XYZ file of C-alpha atoms in Angstrom:
348
model
C 135.770 33.245 99.897
C 133.660 36.079 101.220
C 132.880 39.458 99.806
C 134.916 42.471 100.769
C 133.317 45.016 103.040
C 132.878 47.143 99.948
C 129.855 45.078 98.965
C 128.175 45.733 102.293
C 125.753 48.559 102.592
C 124.147 50.513 105.330
C 120.468 50.952 105.576
C 118.872 53.700 107.546
C 118.408 54.122 111.265
C 117.949 57.656 112.502
C 115.796 58.659 109.543
C 112.808 57.053 111.154
C 112.636 59.716 113.827
C 109.682 61.372 112.127
C 107.799 58.285 111.080
C 105.445 57.909 113.999
C 104.075 61.411 113.906
C 103.799 61.336 110.128
C 102.070 57.975 110.108
C 99.519 58.909 112.715
C 98.875 62.215 111.010
C 98.366 60.589 107.630
C 96.113 57.921 109.067
C 93.234 60.308 108.584
C 94.026 60.808 104.892
C 93.062 58.296 102.261
C 91.870 57.650 98.792
C 88.558 55.911 98.467
C 90.073 52.479 97.868
C 88.851 51.646 94.364
C 91.695 49.677 92.823
C 90.422 50.398 89.303
C 90.586 54.154 89.609
C 93.113 56.177 87.672
C 96.267 57.456 89.341
C 94.917 60.997 89.235
C 91.603 60.267 90.921
C 93.251 58.042 93.530
C 95.343 60.976 94.680
C 92.436 63.348 95.126
C 92.381 62.978 98.889
C 96.112 62.563 99.454
C 98.117 65.275 101.163
C 100.283 67.768 99.221
C 99.095 66.507 95.842
C 100.961 63.211 96.198
C 99.121 60.361 94.506
C 98.895 56.613 94.964
C 99.961 54.421 92.070
C 97.403 52.117 90.371
C 96.770 49.181 92.663
C 96.702 46.593 89.882
C 100.409 47.030 89.202
C 101.603 48.473 92.511
C 99.756 47.468 95.682
C 102.045 49.319 98.084
C 101.190 52.520 99.931
C 102.687 55.888 99.027
C 103.268 58.013 102.119
C 102.002 61.456 101.067
C 103.909 63.153 103.884
C 107.358 61.619 103.408
C 110.618 63.526 103.045
C 110.406 63.569 99.251
C 106.867 64.974 99.364
C 108.020 67.709 101.725
C 110.841 68.582 99.359
C 108.408 68.782 96.454
C 106.299 71.259 98.416
C 109.339 73.324 99.394
C 110.640 73.458 95.829
C 107.253 74.447 94.463
C 106.966 77.199 97.055
C 110.413 78.448 96.021
C 109.321 78.521 92.378
C 111.667 75.685 91.384
C 109.091 73.814 89.369
C 111.510 71.760 87.306
C 113.344 70.444 90.362
C 110.013 69.773 92.078
C 108.906 67.575 89.202
C 112.146 65.626 89.430
C 111.668 64.937 93.152
C 108.045 64.025 92.480
C 109.439 60.906 90.752
C 110.483 59.782 94.238
C 107.582 61.202 96.217
C 104.904 59.405 94.207
C 106.451 55.930 94.399
C 105.899 53.725 97.453
C 109.003 53.341 99.576
C 109.420 51.242 102.682
C 108.902 52.594 106.172
C 111.719 51.568 108.513
C 110.476 50.778 111.994
C 112.582 52.362 114.754
C 113.128 50.588 118.076
C 110.897 52.869 120.099
C 107.135 52.351 119.912
C 107.176 49.669 117.229
C 103.525 48.895 117.952
C 102.368 52.479 117.433
C 104.445 52.923 114.295
C 103.184 49.714 112.740
C 99.602 50.579 113.607
C 99.930 54.070 112.153
C 101.433 52.918 108.883
C 99.127 49.964 108.341
C 96.015 51.975 109.200
C 97.029 54.718 106.766
C 97.781 52.150 104.061
C 94.520 50.288 104.646
C 92.500 53.492 104.363
C 94.147 54.060 100.992
C 93.362 50.438 100.043
C 97.062 49.615 99.813
C 99.544 47.366 101.602
C 102.090 48.806 104.011
C 105.725 48.041 103.154
C 107.773 47.864 106.360
C 111.402 47.133 107.184
C 112.555 45.530 110.421
C 116.137 46.596 111.151
C 116.801 46.184 114.852
C 118.730 42.930 115.303
C 121.261 43.055 118.176
C 124.812 43.945 117.047
C 123.418 45.401 113.843
C 125.749 46.423 110.996
C 128.833 45.286 112.946
C 129.044 48.679 114.619
C 129.460 50.598 111.358
C 127.441 53.618 110.122
C 124.147 51.945 111.035
C 125.404 50.161 114.130
C 123.099 49.582 117.059
C 119.991 47.463 117.280
C 118.166 45.964 120.226
C 120.109 45.712 123.479
C 119.640 41.955 123.713
C 117.489 39.050 122.585
C 114.642 39.783 124.976
C 114.480 43.405 123.857
C 114.319 42.244 120.249
C 111.522 39.778 120.959
C 109.534 42.536 122.673
C 110.130 44.772 119.665
C 108.806 42.082 117.304
C 105.818 41.409 119.579
C 104.924 45.102 119.484
C 105.342 45.231 115.730
C 103.048 42.241 115.247
C 100.422 43.698 117.566
C 100.538 46.989 115.669
C 100.108 45.304 112.285
C 97.244 43.095 113.406
C 95.099 41.812 110.547
C 95.899 44.686 108.190
C 97.877 43.928 105.003
C 101.631 44.377 105.355
C 104.795 43.232 103.639
C 107.865 43.073 105.887
C 111.499 43.061 104.778
C 113.237 41.334 107.661
C 116.650 42.489 108.863
C 118.854 43.691 106.009
C 122.352 42.195 106.318
C 121.548 40.094 109.401
C 122.185 36.723 107.735
C 124.839 38.043 105.376
C 126.946 39.412 108.220
C 127.044 36.034 109.905
C 128.241 34.390 106.713
C 130.991 36.934 106.042
C 132.034 36.818 109.730
C 131.422 40.515 110.191
C 129.144 39.577 113.103
C 131.225 37.699 115.717
C 130.489 33.996 115.891
C 129.513 34.197 119.549
C 126.312 35.993 118.491
C 125.327 33.659 115.662
C 123.239 31.121 117.525
C 121.097 33.766 119.176
C 120.683 35.645 115.909
C 119.423 32.565 114.091
C 116.941 31.994 116.891
C 115.768 35.613 116.829
C 115.310 35.652 113.051
C 113.447 32.366 113.040
C 111.219 33.590 115.860
C 110.525 36.858 114.053
C 109.507 35.011 110.895
C 107.171 32.750 112.839
C 105.620 35.609 114.817
C 104.974 37.768 111.772
C 103.704 34.864 109.689
C 101.165 34.097 112.394
C 99.393 37.291 111.335
C 96.506 37.027 108.913
C 97.693 39.304 106.100
C 101.437 39.751 106.559
C 104.100 38.669 104.065
C 107.708 38.292 105.188
C 110.876 38.393 103.076
C 114.129 37.520 104.844
C 117.077 39.515 103.534
C 119.607 37.557 101.460
C 122.335 39.915 100.307
C 122.990 41.049 96.758
C 124.435 40.021 93.416
C 127.861 41.448 94.199
C 128.233 39.720 97.522
C 129.303 36.186 96.727
C 127.943 32.785 95.842
C 124.396 31.709 96.731
C 125.949 28.480 98.050
C 127.442 30.464 100.909
C 124.168 31.886 102.194
C 121.568 29.251 101.319
C 121.980 27.099 104.421
C 122.208 30.095 106.779
C 118.955 31.393 105.283
C 117.341 28.063 106.000
C 118.590 28.156 109.585
C 117.099 31.626 109.897
C 113.639 30.404 108.871
C 113.291 31.226 105.187
C 111.173 28.088 104.765
C 108.436 29.713 106.889
C 108.793 33.098 105.193
C 107.135 34.100 101.921
C 110.572 34.428 100.373
C 113.681 36.573 100.548
C 114.869 40.030 99.493
C 117.917 40.979 97.454
C 119.808 44.176 96.638
C 118.507 46.085 99.661
C 120.103 49.546 99.719
C 122.428 48.493 96.918
C 122.899 49.265 93.245
C 123.197 46.005 91.318
C 121.128 45.860 88.157
C 117.745 44.223 88.087
C 118.983 41.616 85.600
C 121.922 40.690 87.842
C 119.638 40.628 90.876
C 117.197 38.299 89.118
C 120.032 35.946 88.185
C 121.375 35.921 91.753
C 117.916 35.484 93.249
C 116.978 32.626 90.940
C 120.186 30.735 91.676
C 119.617 31.191 95.403
C 115.946 30.302 95.140
C 116.810 26.921 93.657
C 118.802 26.166 96.801
C 116.093 27.182 99.301
C 113.022 25.391 98.056
C 112.290 27.601 95.028
C 111.228 30.476 97.244
C 110.203 33.677 95.442
C 111.946 36.960 96.154
C 111.687 40.735 95.906
C 114.308 43.112 94.512
C 115.155 46.585 95.792
C 115.270 48.658 92.596
C 115.285 52.045 94.312
C 118.710 53.216 93.122
C 119.938 50.648 90.597
C 119.139 52.546 87.400
C 122.808 52.928 86.455
C 124.088 49.805 88.170
C 126.878 49.734 90.776
C 129.588 52.363 91.149
C 132.967 51.054 89.986
C 135.369 53.866 90.839
C 137.062 55.147 93.960
C 137.868 53.147 97.081
C 136.341 49.655 96.654
C 135.489 49.551 100.364
C 133.235 52.605 100.026
C 131.633 52.140 96.621
C 128.355 51.259 98.340
C 128.222 54.527 100.280
C 126.510 57.481 98.565
C 128.083 56.729 95.180
C 127.835 59.527 92.612
C 126.215 59.170 89.219
C 123.504 56.736 90.295
C 119.861 56.795 89.203
C 116.442 55.634 90.251
C 115.621 52.113 89.119
C 112.399 50.467 88.000
C 109.337 51.801 89.782
C 107.849 49.475 92.394
C 105.491 46.934 90.846
C 104.297 43.359 91.055
C 104.513 43.113 87.249
C 108.063 41.786 87.039
C 110.295 40.149 84.455
C 110.274 36.713 86.091
C 107.606 34.627 87.846
C 109.940 34.014 90.794
C 110.176 37.762 91.447
C 107.160 38.764 93.517
C 107.848 42.487 93.219
C 110.275 45.272 92.553
C 110.227 47.372 95.709
C 111.932 50.518 96.938
C 113.290 49.330 100.270
C 115.975 51.972 100.575
C 114.265 55.343 100.348
C 115.958 57.271 97.513
C 117.465 60.482 98.808
C 118.317 59.223 102.272
C 122.025 59.015 103.053
C 124.021 55.796 103.348
C 126.283 57.400 105.944
C 128.858 60.100 106.518
C 130.881 59.572 103.376
C 131.317 61.577 100.170
C 129.848 64.618 101.895
C 126.711 62.856 103.098
C 124.876 63.374 106.385
C 124.335 60.610 108.936
C 122.913 57.306 107.739
C 119.220 57.656 106.992
C 119.042 61.449 106.969
C 117.402 63.108 103.985
C 119.933 64.556 101.520
C 118.088 66.854 99.084
C 120.983 67.275 96.671
C 121.551 63.542 96.349
C 117.838 62.919 95.884
C 117.739 65.395 93.019
C 120.733 63.772 91.314
C 119.144 60.330 91.572
C 115.974 61.635 89.954
C 117.827 63.521 87.244
C 119.952 60.453 86.547
C 116.838 58.468 85.688
C 116.323 60.723 82.648
C 119.513 59.538 80.985
């Protein structure tokens, strides 16, 4: 009835260790905020030559000091111009910032201030639910319900009235449906998710998308009611394909079928690494983890192929590891070689 663990995926945890310092540092850098400017002129004030994308098609903020941007600079310094241009495909697209448990208020403030100064929206991911990832590569999360509520309160205070789009808790609903998360934790988790949606939606300019699995997971019938219990009716919609590889067409089909069961809610699709679709070789239980031969997917944009799809977004940051498999570093750590292969794969 339920998907095998092979369709699960880890998101990142430890990779956010540098986000606070980077965000606060970048807060002083901006473009002038004219949404009609060209891509080139918008990037004039950005650090390391990293540009913002045109706001009309892509309202999300590009972090000019992210891991990909640092790799571009290092490759250019080493005279590896061709490789630098490949990694620039990642560095100049907006990717989500994953909020770590410590100092959620300061992180959120730093990111949203930097995005606002660039006249863009911050794209944030909340990934701190207690008993996260069933103790796998990205296991952890808040110590208990009260710690999680404090984390969300800090996040909301940090965002304030500035524009932000929040992807809420990858896998949190899915792992209750597939019984990966023990049933004894379900009631509290539903309450925490519903409370997080309500808290974040009380903010003036914040959109919230509750995570809803992926096209390879199972039937929308299985997750529609749990999504409703978790508060999707109060959210702006739901997210699909986070940190996964299913094609955009398959993700649209899955999302539309699910949408019809949850009040015709719109959704966003993570297209960060789905350019070649899912990996179909090797151990089925590990196909989701650092699969070879993958490619970048559609660039982030609000100009999508279906009116129910609010945006294609890069929730998983291309080049950051899924976990310690297939030679990868810890979940969320930057993996330069994998990043380069993803970028090169998008040429084929």
